[in-house]
Short mmCIF file of C-alpha atoms in Angstrom, two decimals:
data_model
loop_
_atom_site.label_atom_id
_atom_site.label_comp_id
_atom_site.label_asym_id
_atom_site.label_seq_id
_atom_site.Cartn_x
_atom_site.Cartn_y
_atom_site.Cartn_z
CA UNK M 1041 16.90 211.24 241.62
CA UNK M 1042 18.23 207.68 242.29
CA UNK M 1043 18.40 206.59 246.01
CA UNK M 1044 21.13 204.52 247.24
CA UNK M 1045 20.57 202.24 250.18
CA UNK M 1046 22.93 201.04 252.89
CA UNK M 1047 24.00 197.78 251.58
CA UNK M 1048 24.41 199.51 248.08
CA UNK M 1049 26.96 201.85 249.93
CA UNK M 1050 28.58 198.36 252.13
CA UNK M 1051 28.79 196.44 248.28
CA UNK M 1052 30.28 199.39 246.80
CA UNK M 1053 32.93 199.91 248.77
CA UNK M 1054 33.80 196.13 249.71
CA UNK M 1055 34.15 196.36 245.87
CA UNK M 1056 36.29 199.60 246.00
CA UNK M 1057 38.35 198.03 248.82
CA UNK M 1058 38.71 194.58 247.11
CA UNK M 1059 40.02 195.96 243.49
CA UNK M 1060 42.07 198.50 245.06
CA UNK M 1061 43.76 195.29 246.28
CA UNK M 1062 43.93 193.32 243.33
CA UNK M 1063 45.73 196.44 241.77
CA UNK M 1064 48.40 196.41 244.95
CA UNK M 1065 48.85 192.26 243.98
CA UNK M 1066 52.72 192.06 244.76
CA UNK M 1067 51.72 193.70 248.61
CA UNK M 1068 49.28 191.37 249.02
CA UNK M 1069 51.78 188.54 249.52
CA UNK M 1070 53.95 190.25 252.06
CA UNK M 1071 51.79 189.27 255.23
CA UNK M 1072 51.52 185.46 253.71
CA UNK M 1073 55.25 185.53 252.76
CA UNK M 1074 55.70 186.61 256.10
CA UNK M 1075 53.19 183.92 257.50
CA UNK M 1076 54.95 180.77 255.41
CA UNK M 1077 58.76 182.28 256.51
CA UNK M 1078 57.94 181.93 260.16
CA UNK M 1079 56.67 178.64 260.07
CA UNK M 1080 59.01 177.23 258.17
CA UNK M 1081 61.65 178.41 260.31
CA UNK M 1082 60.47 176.53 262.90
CA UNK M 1083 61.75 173.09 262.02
CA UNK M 1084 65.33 174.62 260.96
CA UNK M 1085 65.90 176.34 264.42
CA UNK M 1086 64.12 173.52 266.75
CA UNK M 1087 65.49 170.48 265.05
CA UNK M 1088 63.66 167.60 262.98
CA UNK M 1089 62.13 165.98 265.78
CA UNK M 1090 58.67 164.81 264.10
CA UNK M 1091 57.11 164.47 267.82
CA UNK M 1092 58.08 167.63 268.54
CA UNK M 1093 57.01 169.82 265.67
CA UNK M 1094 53.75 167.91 265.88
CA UNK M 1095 53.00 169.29 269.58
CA UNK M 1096 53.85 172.67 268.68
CA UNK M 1097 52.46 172.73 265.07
CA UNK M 1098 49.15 174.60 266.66
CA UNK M 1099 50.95 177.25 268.46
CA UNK M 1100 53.51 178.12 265.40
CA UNK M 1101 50.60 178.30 262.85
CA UNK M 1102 48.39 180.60 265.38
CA UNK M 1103 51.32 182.41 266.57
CA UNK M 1104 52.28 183.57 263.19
CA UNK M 1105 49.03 184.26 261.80
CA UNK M 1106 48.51 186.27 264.45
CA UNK M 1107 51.75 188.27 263.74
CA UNK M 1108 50.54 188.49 260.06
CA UNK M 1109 47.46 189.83 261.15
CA UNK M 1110 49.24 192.39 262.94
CA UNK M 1111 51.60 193.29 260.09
CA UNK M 1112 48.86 193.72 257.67
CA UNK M 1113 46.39 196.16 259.79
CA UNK M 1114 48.46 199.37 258.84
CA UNK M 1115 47.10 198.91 255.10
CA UNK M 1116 43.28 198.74 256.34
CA UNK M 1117 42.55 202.94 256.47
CA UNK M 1118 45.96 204.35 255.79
CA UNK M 1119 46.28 204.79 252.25
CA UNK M 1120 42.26 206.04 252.96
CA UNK M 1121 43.88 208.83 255.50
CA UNK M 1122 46.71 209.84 253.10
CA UNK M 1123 44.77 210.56 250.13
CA UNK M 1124 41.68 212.39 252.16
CA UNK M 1125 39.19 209.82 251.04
CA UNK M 1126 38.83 209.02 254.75
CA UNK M 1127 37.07 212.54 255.73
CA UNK M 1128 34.61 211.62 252.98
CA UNK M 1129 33.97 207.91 254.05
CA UNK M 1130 33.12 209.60 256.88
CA UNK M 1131 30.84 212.78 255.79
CA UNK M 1132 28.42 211.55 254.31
CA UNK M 1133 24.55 210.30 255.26
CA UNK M 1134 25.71 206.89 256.03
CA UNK M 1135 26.51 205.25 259.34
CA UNK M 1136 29.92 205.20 259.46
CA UNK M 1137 30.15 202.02 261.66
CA UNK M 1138 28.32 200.17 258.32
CA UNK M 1139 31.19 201.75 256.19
CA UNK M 1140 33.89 200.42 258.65
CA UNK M 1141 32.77 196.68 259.14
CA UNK M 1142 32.49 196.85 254.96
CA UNK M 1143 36.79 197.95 255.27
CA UNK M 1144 37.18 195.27 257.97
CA UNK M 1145 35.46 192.47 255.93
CA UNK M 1146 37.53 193.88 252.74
CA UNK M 1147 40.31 193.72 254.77
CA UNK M 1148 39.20 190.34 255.97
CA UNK M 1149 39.31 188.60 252.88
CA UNK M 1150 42.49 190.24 251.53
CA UNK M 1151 44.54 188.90 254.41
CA UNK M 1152 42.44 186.58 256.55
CA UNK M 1153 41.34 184.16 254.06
CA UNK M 1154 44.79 183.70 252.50
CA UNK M 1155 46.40 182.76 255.54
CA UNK M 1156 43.09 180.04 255.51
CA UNK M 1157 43.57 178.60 252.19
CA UNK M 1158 48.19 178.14 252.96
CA UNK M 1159 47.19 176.62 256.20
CA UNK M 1160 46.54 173.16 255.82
CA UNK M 1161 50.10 172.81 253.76
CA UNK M 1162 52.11 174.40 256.54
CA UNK M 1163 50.21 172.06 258.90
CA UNK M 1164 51.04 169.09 257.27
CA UNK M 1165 54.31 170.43 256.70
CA UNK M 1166 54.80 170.38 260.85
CA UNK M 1167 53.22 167.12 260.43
CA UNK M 1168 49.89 167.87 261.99
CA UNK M 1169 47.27 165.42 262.00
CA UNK M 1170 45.75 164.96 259.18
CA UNK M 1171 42.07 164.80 261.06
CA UNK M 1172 42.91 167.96 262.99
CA UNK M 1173 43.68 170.36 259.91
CA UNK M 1174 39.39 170.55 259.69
CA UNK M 1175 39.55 172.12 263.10
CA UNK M 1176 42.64 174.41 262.57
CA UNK M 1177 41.19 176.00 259.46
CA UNK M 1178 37.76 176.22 261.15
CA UNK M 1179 39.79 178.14 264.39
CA UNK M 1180 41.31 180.18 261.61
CA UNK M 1181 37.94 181.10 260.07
CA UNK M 1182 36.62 181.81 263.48
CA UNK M 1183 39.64 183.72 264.86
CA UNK M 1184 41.54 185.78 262.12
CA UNK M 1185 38.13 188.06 261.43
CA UNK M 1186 38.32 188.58 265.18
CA UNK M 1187 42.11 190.12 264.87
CA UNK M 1188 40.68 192.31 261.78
CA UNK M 1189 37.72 193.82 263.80
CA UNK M 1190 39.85 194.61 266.93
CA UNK M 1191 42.78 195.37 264.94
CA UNK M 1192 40.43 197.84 263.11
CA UNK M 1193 40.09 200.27 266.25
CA UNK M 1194 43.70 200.27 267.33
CA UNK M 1195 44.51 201.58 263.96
CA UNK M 1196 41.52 203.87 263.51
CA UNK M 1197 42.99 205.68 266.83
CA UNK M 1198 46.86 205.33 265.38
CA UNK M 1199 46.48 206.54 261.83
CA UNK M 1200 46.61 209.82 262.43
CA UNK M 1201 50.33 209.35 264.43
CA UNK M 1202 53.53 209.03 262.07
CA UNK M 1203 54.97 206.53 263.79
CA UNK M 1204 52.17 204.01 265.38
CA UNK M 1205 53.69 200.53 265.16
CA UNK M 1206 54.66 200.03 268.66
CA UNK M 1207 51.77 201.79 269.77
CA UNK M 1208 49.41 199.72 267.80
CA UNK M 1209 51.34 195.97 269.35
CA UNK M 1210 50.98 197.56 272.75
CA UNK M 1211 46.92 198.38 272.20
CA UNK M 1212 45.92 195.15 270.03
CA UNK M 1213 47.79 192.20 271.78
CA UNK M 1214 45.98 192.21 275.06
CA UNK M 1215 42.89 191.40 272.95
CA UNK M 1216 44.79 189.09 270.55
CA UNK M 1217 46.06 186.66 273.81
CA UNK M 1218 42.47 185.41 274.49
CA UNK M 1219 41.36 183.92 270.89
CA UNK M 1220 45.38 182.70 270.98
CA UNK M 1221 44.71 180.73 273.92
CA UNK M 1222 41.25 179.25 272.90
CA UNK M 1223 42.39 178.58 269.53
CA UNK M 1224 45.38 176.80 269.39
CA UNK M 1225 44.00 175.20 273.40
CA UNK M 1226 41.18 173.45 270.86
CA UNK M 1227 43.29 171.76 268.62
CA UNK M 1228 45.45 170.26 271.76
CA UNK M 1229 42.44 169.18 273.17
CA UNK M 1230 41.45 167.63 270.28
CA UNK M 1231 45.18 165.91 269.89
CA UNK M 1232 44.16 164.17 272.94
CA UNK M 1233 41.17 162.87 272.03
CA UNK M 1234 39.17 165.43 274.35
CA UNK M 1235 35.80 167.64 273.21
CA UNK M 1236 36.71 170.91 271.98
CA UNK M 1237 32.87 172.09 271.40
CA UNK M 1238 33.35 174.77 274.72
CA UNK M 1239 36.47 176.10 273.18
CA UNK M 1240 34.70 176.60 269.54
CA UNK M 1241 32.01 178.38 271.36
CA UNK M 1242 33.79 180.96 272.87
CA UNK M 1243 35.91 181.87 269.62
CA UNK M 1244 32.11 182.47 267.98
CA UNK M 1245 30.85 184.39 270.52
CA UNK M 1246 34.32 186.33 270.35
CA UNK M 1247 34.21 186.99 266.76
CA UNK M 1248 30.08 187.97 267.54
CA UNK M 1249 31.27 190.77 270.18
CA UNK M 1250 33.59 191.96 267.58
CA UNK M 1251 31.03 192.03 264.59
CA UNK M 1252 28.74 194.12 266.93
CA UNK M 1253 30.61 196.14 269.06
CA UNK M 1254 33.82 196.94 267.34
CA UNK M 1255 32.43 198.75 264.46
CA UNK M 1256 31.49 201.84 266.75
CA UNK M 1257 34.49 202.13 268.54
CA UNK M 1258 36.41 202.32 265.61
CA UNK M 1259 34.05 204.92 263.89
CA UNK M 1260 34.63 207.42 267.08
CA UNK M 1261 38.40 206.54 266.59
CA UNK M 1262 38.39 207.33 262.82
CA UNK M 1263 36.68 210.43 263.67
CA UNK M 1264 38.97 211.63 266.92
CA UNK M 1265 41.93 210.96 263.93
CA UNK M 1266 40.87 213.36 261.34
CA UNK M 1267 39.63 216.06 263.82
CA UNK O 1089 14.82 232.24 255.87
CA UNK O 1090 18.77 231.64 257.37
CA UNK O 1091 19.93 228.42 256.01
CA UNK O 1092 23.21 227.94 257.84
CA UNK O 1093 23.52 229.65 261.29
CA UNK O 1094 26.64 230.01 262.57
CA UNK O 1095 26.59 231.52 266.68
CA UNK O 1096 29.46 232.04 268.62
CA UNK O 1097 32.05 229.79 267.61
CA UNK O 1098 35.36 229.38 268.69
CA UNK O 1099 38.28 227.09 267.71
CA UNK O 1100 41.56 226.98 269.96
CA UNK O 1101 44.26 224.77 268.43
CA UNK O 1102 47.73 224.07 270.64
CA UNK O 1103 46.65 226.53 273.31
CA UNK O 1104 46.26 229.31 270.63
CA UNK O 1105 43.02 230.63 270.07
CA UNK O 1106 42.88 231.03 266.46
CA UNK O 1107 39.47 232.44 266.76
CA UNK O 1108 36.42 233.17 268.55
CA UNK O 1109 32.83 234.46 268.51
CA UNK O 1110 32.37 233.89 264.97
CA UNK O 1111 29.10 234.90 263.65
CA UNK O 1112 27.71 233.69 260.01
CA UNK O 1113 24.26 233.86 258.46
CA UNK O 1114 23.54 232.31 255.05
CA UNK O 1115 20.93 232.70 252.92
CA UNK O 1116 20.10 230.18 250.30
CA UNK O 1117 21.97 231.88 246.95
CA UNK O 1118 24.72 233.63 248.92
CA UNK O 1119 28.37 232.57 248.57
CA UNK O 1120 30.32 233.11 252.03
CA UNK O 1121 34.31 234.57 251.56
CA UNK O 1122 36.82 233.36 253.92
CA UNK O 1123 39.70 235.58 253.95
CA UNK O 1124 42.59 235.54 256.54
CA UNK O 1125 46.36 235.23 256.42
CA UNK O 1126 48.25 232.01 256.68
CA UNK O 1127 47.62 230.06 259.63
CA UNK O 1128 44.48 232.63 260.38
CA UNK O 1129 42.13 229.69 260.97
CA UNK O 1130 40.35 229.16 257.49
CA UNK O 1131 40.68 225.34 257.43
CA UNK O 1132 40.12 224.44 260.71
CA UNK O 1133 36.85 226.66 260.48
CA UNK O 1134 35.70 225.05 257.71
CA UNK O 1135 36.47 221.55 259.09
CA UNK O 1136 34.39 222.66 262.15
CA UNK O 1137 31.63 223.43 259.93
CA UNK O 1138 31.58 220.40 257.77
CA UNK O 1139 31.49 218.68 261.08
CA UNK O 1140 35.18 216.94 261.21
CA UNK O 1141 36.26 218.81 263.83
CA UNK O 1142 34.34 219.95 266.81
CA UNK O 1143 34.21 223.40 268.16
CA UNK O 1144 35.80 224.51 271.01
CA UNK O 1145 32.29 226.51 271.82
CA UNK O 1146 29.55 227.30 269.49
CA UNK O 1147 26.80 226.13 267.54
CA UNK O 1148 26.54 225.28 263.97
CA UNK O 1149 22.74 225.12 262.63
CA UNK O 1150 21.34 223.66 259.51
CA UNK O 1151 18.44 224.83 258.39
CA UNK O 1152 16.49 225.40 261.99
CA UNK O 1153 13.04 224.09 261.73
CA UNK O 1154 11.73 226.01 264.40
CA UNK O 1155 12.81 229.58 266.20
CA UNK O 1156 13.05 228.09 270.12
CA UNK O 1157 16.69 228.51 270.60
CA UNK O 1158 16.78 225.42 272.92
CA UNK O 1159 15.83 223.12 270.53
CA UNK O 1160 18.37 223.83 267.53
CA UNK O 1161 20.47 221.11 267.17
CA UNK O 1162 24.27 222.00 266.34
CA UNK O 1163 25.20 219.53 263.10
CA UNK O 1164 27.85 217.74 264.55
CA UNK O 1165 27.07 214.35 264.08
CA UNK O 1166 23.64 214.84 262.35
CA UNK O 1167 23.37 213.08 259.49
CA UNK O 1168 20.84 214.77 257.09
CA UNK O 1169 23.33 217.69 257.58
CA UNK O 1170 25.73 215.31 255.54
CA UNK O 1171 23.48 214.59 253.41
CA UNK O 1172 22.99 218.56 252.27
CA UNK O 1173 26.55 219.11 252.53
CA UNK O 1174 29.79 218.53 249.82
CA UNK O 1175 32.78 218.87 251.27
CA UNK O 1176 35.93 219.96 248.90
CA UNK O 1177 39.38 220.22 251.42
CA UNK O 1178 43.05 220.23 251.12
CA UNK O 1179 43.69 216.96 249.60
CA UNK O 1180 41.33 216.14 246.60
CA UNK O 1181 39.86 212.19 248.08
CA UNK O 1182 40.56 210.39 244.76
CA UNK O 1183 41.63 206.44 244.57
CA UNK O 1184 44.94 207.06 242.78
CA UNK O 1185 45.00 203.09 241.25
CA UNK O 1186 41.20 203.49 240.34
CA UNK O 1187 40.29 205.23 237.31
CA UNK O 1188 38.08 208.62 236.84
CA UNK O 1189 35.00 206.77 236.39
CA UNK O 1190 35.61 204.24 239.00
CA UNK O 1191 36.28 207.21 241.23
CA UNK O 1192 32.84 208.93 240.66
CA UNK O 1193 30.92 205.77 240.55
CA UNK O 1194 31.56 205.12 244.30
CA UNK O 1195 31.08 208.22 245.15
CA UNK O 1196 27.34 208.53 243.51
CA UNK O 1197 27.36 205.53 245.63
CA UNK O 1198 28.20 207.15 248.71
CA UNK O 1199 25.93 209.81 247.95
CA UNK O 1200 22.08 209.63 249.34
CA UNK O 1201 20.62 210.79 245.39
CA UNK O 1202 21.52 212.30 242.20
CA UNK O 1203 20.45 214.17 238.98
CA UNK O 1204 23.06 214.42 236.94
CA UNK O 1205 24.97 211.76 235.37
CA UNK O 1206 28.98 210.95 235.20
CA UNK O 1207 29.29 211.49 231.42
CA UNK O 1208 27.58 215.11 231.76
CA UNK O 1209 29.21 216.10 235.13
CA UNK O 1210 32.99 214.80 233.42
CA UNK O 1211 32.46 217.06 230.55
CA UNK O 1212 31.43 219.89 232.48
CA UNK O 1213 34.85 219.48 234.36
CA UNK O 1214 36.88 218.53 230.89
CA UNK O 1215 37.61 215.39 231.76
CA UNK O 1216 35.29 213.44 229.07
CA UNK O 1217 38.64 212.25 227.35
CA UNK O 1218 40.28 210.85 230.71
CA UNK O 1219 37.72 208.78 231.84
CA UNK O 1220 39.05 205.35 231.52
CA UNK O 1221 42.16 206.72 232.77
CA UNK O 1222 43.66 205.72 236.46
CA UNK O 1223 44.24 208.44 238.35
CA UNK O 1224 47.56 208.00 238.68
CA UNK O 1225 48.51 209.31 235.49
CA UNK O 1226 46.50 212.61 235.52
CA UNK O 1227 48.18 215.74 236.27
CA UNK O 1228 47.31 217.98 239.68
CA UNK O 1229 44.66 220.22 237.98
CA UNK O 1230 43.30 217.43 236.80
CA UNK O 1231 43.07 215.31 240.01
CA UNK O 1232 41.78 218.78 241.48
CA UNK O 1233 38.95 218.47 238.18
CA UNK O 1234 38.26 215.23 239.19
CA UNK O 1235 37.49 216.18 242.86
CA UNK O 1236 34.94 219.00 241.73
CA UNK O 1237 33.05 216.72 239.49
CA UNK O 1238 32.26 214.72 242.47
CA UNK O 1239 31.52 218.02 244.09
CA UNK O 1240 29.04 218.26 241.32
CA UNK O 1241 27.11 214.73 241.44
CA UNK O 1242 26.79 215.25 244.93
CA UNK O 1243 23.70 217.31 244.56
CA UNK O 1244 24.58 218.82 247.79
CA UNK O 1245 22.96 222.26 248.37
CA UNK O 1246 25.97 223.59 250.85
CA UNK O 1247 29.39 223.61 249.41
CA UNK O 1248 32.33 223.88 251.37
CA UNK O 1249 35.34 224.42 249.20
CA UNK O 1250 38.76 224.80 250.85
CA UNK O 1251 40.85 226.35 248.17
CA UNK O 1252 39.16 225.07 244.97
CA UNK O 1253 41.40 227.03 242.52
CA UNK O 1254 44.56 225.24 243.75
CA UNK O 1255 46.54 223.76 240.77
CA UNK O 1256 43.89 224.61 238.25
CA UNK O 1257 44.58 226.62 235.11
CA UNK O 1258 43.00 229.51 233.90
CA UNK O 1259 39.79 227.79 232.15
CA UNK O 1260 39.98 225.71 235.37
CA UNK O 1261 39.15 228.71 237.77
CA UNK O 1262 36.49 230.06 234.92
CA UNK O 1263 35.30 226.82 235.22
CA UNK O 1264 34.89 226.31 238.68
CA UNK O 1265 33.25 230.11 238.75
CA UNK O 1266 30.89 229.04 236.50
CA UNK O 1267 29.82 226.01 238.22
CA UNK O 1268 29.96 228.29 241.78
CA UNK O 1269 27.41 230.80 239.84
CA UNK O 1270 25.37 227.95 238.64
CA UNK O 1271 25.09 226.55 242.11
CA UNK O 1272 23.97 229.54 243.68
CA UNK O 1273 21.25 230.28 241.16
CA UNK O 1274 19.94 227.39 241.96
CA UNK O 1275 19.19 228.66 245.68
CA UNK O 1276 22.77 226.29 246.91
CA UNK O 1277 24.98 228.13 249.33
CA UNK O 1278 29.10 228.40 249.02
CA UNK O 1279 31.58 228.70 251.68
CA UNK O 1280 35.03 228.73 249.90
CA UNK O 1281 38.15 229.88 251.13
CA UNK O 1282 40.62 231.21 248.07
CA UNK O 1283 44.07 233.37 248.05
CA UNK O 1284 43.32 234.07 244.21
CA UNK O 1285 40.71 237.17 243.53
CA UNK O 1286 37.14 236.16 242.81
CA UNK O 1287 34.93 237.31 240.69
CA UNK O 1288 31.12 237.31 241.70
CA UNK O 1289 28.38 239.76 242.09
CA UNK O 1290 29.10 241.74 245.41
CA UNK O 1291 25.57 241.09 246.27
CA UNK O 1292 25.81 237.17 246.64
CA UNK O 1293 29.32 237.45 248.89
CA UNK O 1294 29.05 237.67 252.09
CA UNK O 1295 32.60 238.08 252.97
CA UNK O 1296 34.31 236.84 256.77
CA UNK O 1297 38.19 238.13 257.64
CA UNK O 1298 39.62 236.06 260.46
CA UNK O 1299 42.89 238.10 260.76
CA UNK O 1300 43.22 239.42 264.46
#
């Protein structure tokens, strides 16, 4: 008898999750197509005007990352519900709160870090400061794991539902205004030359409420689903 | 010495009571029958006692360490109960874009131990041939195979099987009888629910009708 232990179980299915992906490739690009359309919209609709774009470039990068976010949740336990791996993720020995952060950080790194790495050329795009792009990505890295977790447990209670999507805007964007406002309120700070350390703060301690309470609430959710 | 207890369960589903006061020993060895009609109750009373579902009153009990009725502890939401227990329902659970062995391997991962190997359970199932094969492109019997050989590297000692024969072909339901046999020789228990006729020693079956 071989005994598996927890982080065995969290590495094998982070793996699971991550080359189920990588065999989905062309949907992978549909939240970051998505993500790069918006923004550069932006400048065709408001007009060239360098000053403005520049003012606004934090809010149009935030605002549609967070709508990519949004758009890509549906994938993190619905092809898991259709196919009945779901009631087995979830009866077995293992916490199922481990099993979901391992989905979230899959998830995470599918569509989070993406929208990390395109960043920096939209910003400059907008013309953004060149100094500022640091802090953007590192609101970004803060932030987007933050609309994962939360995003996790509005679609752990929708994904049983054949028609969630306005549901799941209506349950998720209360929680998504908060890191908005902290996030894209650091870089302006920092436009004008102010300390942005207090807004930094609170996105960590945001995405460390998420890491530790999230991954319960969605594990009861999961469960009142399948029942 | 009862294994599973089952006392006084009900299950009402859109204000219908599908059924109530449900009573169910199980002795290690013993294979339990579900029979009922269509829409009788058979899946939802094996989701209750897999633990997915919650009764509507009731008490499941796994293996009851001691005889004081107050402290038995119904197995929803214990985990060494999940441990014991293999669950086998409706829809088979397989990764269609990940291959049979990638299939199995995460779920000996999932699993908390055991004995037998993916090469040996595959060609108990038939599926030796179709290993590096994504799931995709394997037939419905064979997804179904697929499903029981995780079944099988569980090393659960309950099995609850919800319809195992659907989509199999004649050496699929032999097969899965065999393996059923072989499981409760080795002191496992079965609860299955099937429309096809099975063929076991009457002594093992314990049967349960849930028609009204």
């Amino acid at each position: 008898m071989k005994k598996t232990t927890l982080s065995q179980v969290f590495f094998a299915l982070l793996k699971r999750d991550l080359l189920l992906a990588f065999r989905h490739r062309a949907e992978l690009f549909n939240p970051l197509l998505f993500f790069v359309l918006v923004v550069t919209l932006f400048p065709l609709g408001t007009g060239a005007d360098t000053k403005l774009l520049q003012t606004m470039a934090p809010g149009i990068i935030w605002v549609a990352a967070l709508l990519a976010a949004m758009l890509s949740l549906d994938t993190i336990f619905r092809s898991d519900f259709e196919d009945g791996s779901l009631e087995l993720l979830l009866l077995n020995a293992h916490p199922t709160s481990i099993l979901v952060l391992a989905k979230v950080l899959a998830h995470w790194l599918i569509t989070g870090v993406p929208l990390m790495i395109i960043a920096p050329l939209l910003a400059l795009f907008l013309g953004l400061d060149q100094d500022l792009i640091g802090l953007l990505v590192l609101t970004l890295l803060l932030g987007t794991p933050v609309l994962s977790l939360i995003g996790a447990v509005a679609i752990a209670l929708t994904v049983g539902l054949k028609r969630g999507g306005i549901l799941l805007s209506l349950l998720v964007l209360p929680f998504y205004v908060p890191v908005l406002i902290f996030a894209t309120n650091a870089i302006e700070m920092a436009m004008s030359g102010l300390p942005v350390t207090a807004q930094l703060w609170i996105l960590s301690s945001f995405l460390l409420l998420a890491i530790t309470l999230t991954p319960w609430p969605t594990a009861a959710a999961l469960k009142l689903s399948l029942s | 010495m009862v294994s599973l207890e089952v006392r006084d369960l009900g299950c009402i589903r859109d204000d219908r009571i599908l059924f109530s006061k449900v009573n169910i020993d199980l002795y290690p060895g013993q294979l339990l029958l579900v029979e009922g009609d269509n829409g009788s109750g058979k899946t939802s009373l094996l989701r209750i006692l897999c633990g997915i579902r919650l009764p509507e009153h009731g008490h499941v009990i796994w293996q009851r360490t001691n005889n004081d009725k107050k402290t038995a502890v119904s197995v929803h939401g214990q985990e060494s109960y999940a441990g014991d227990m293999a669950f086998l329902g409706h829809l088979d659970g397989n990764k269609l874009d990940l291959t049979v062995t990638e299939n199995l391997e995460f779920s000996c991962s999932l699993a908390l131990g055991n004995s037998s190997t993916i090469k040996e359970v595959l060609e108990r199932v038939g599926l030796s041939y179709f290993d590096d094969l994504q799931v995709s492109n394997l037939s419905a019997g064979q997804r179904r195979r697929l499903a029981l050989a995780r079944l099988l590297l569980s090393g659960a000692r309950l099995w609850i099987l919800d319809e195992p024969f659907t989509a199999l072909d004649k050496k699929g339901i032999a097969m899965v009888e065999r393996e059923i046999n072989a499981q409760l020789d080795q002191g496992g228990l079965v609860i299955m629910t099937s429309h096809h006729s099975v063929s076991f020693d009457s002594d093992k079956v314990t049967k349960l009708s849930l028609s009204q």
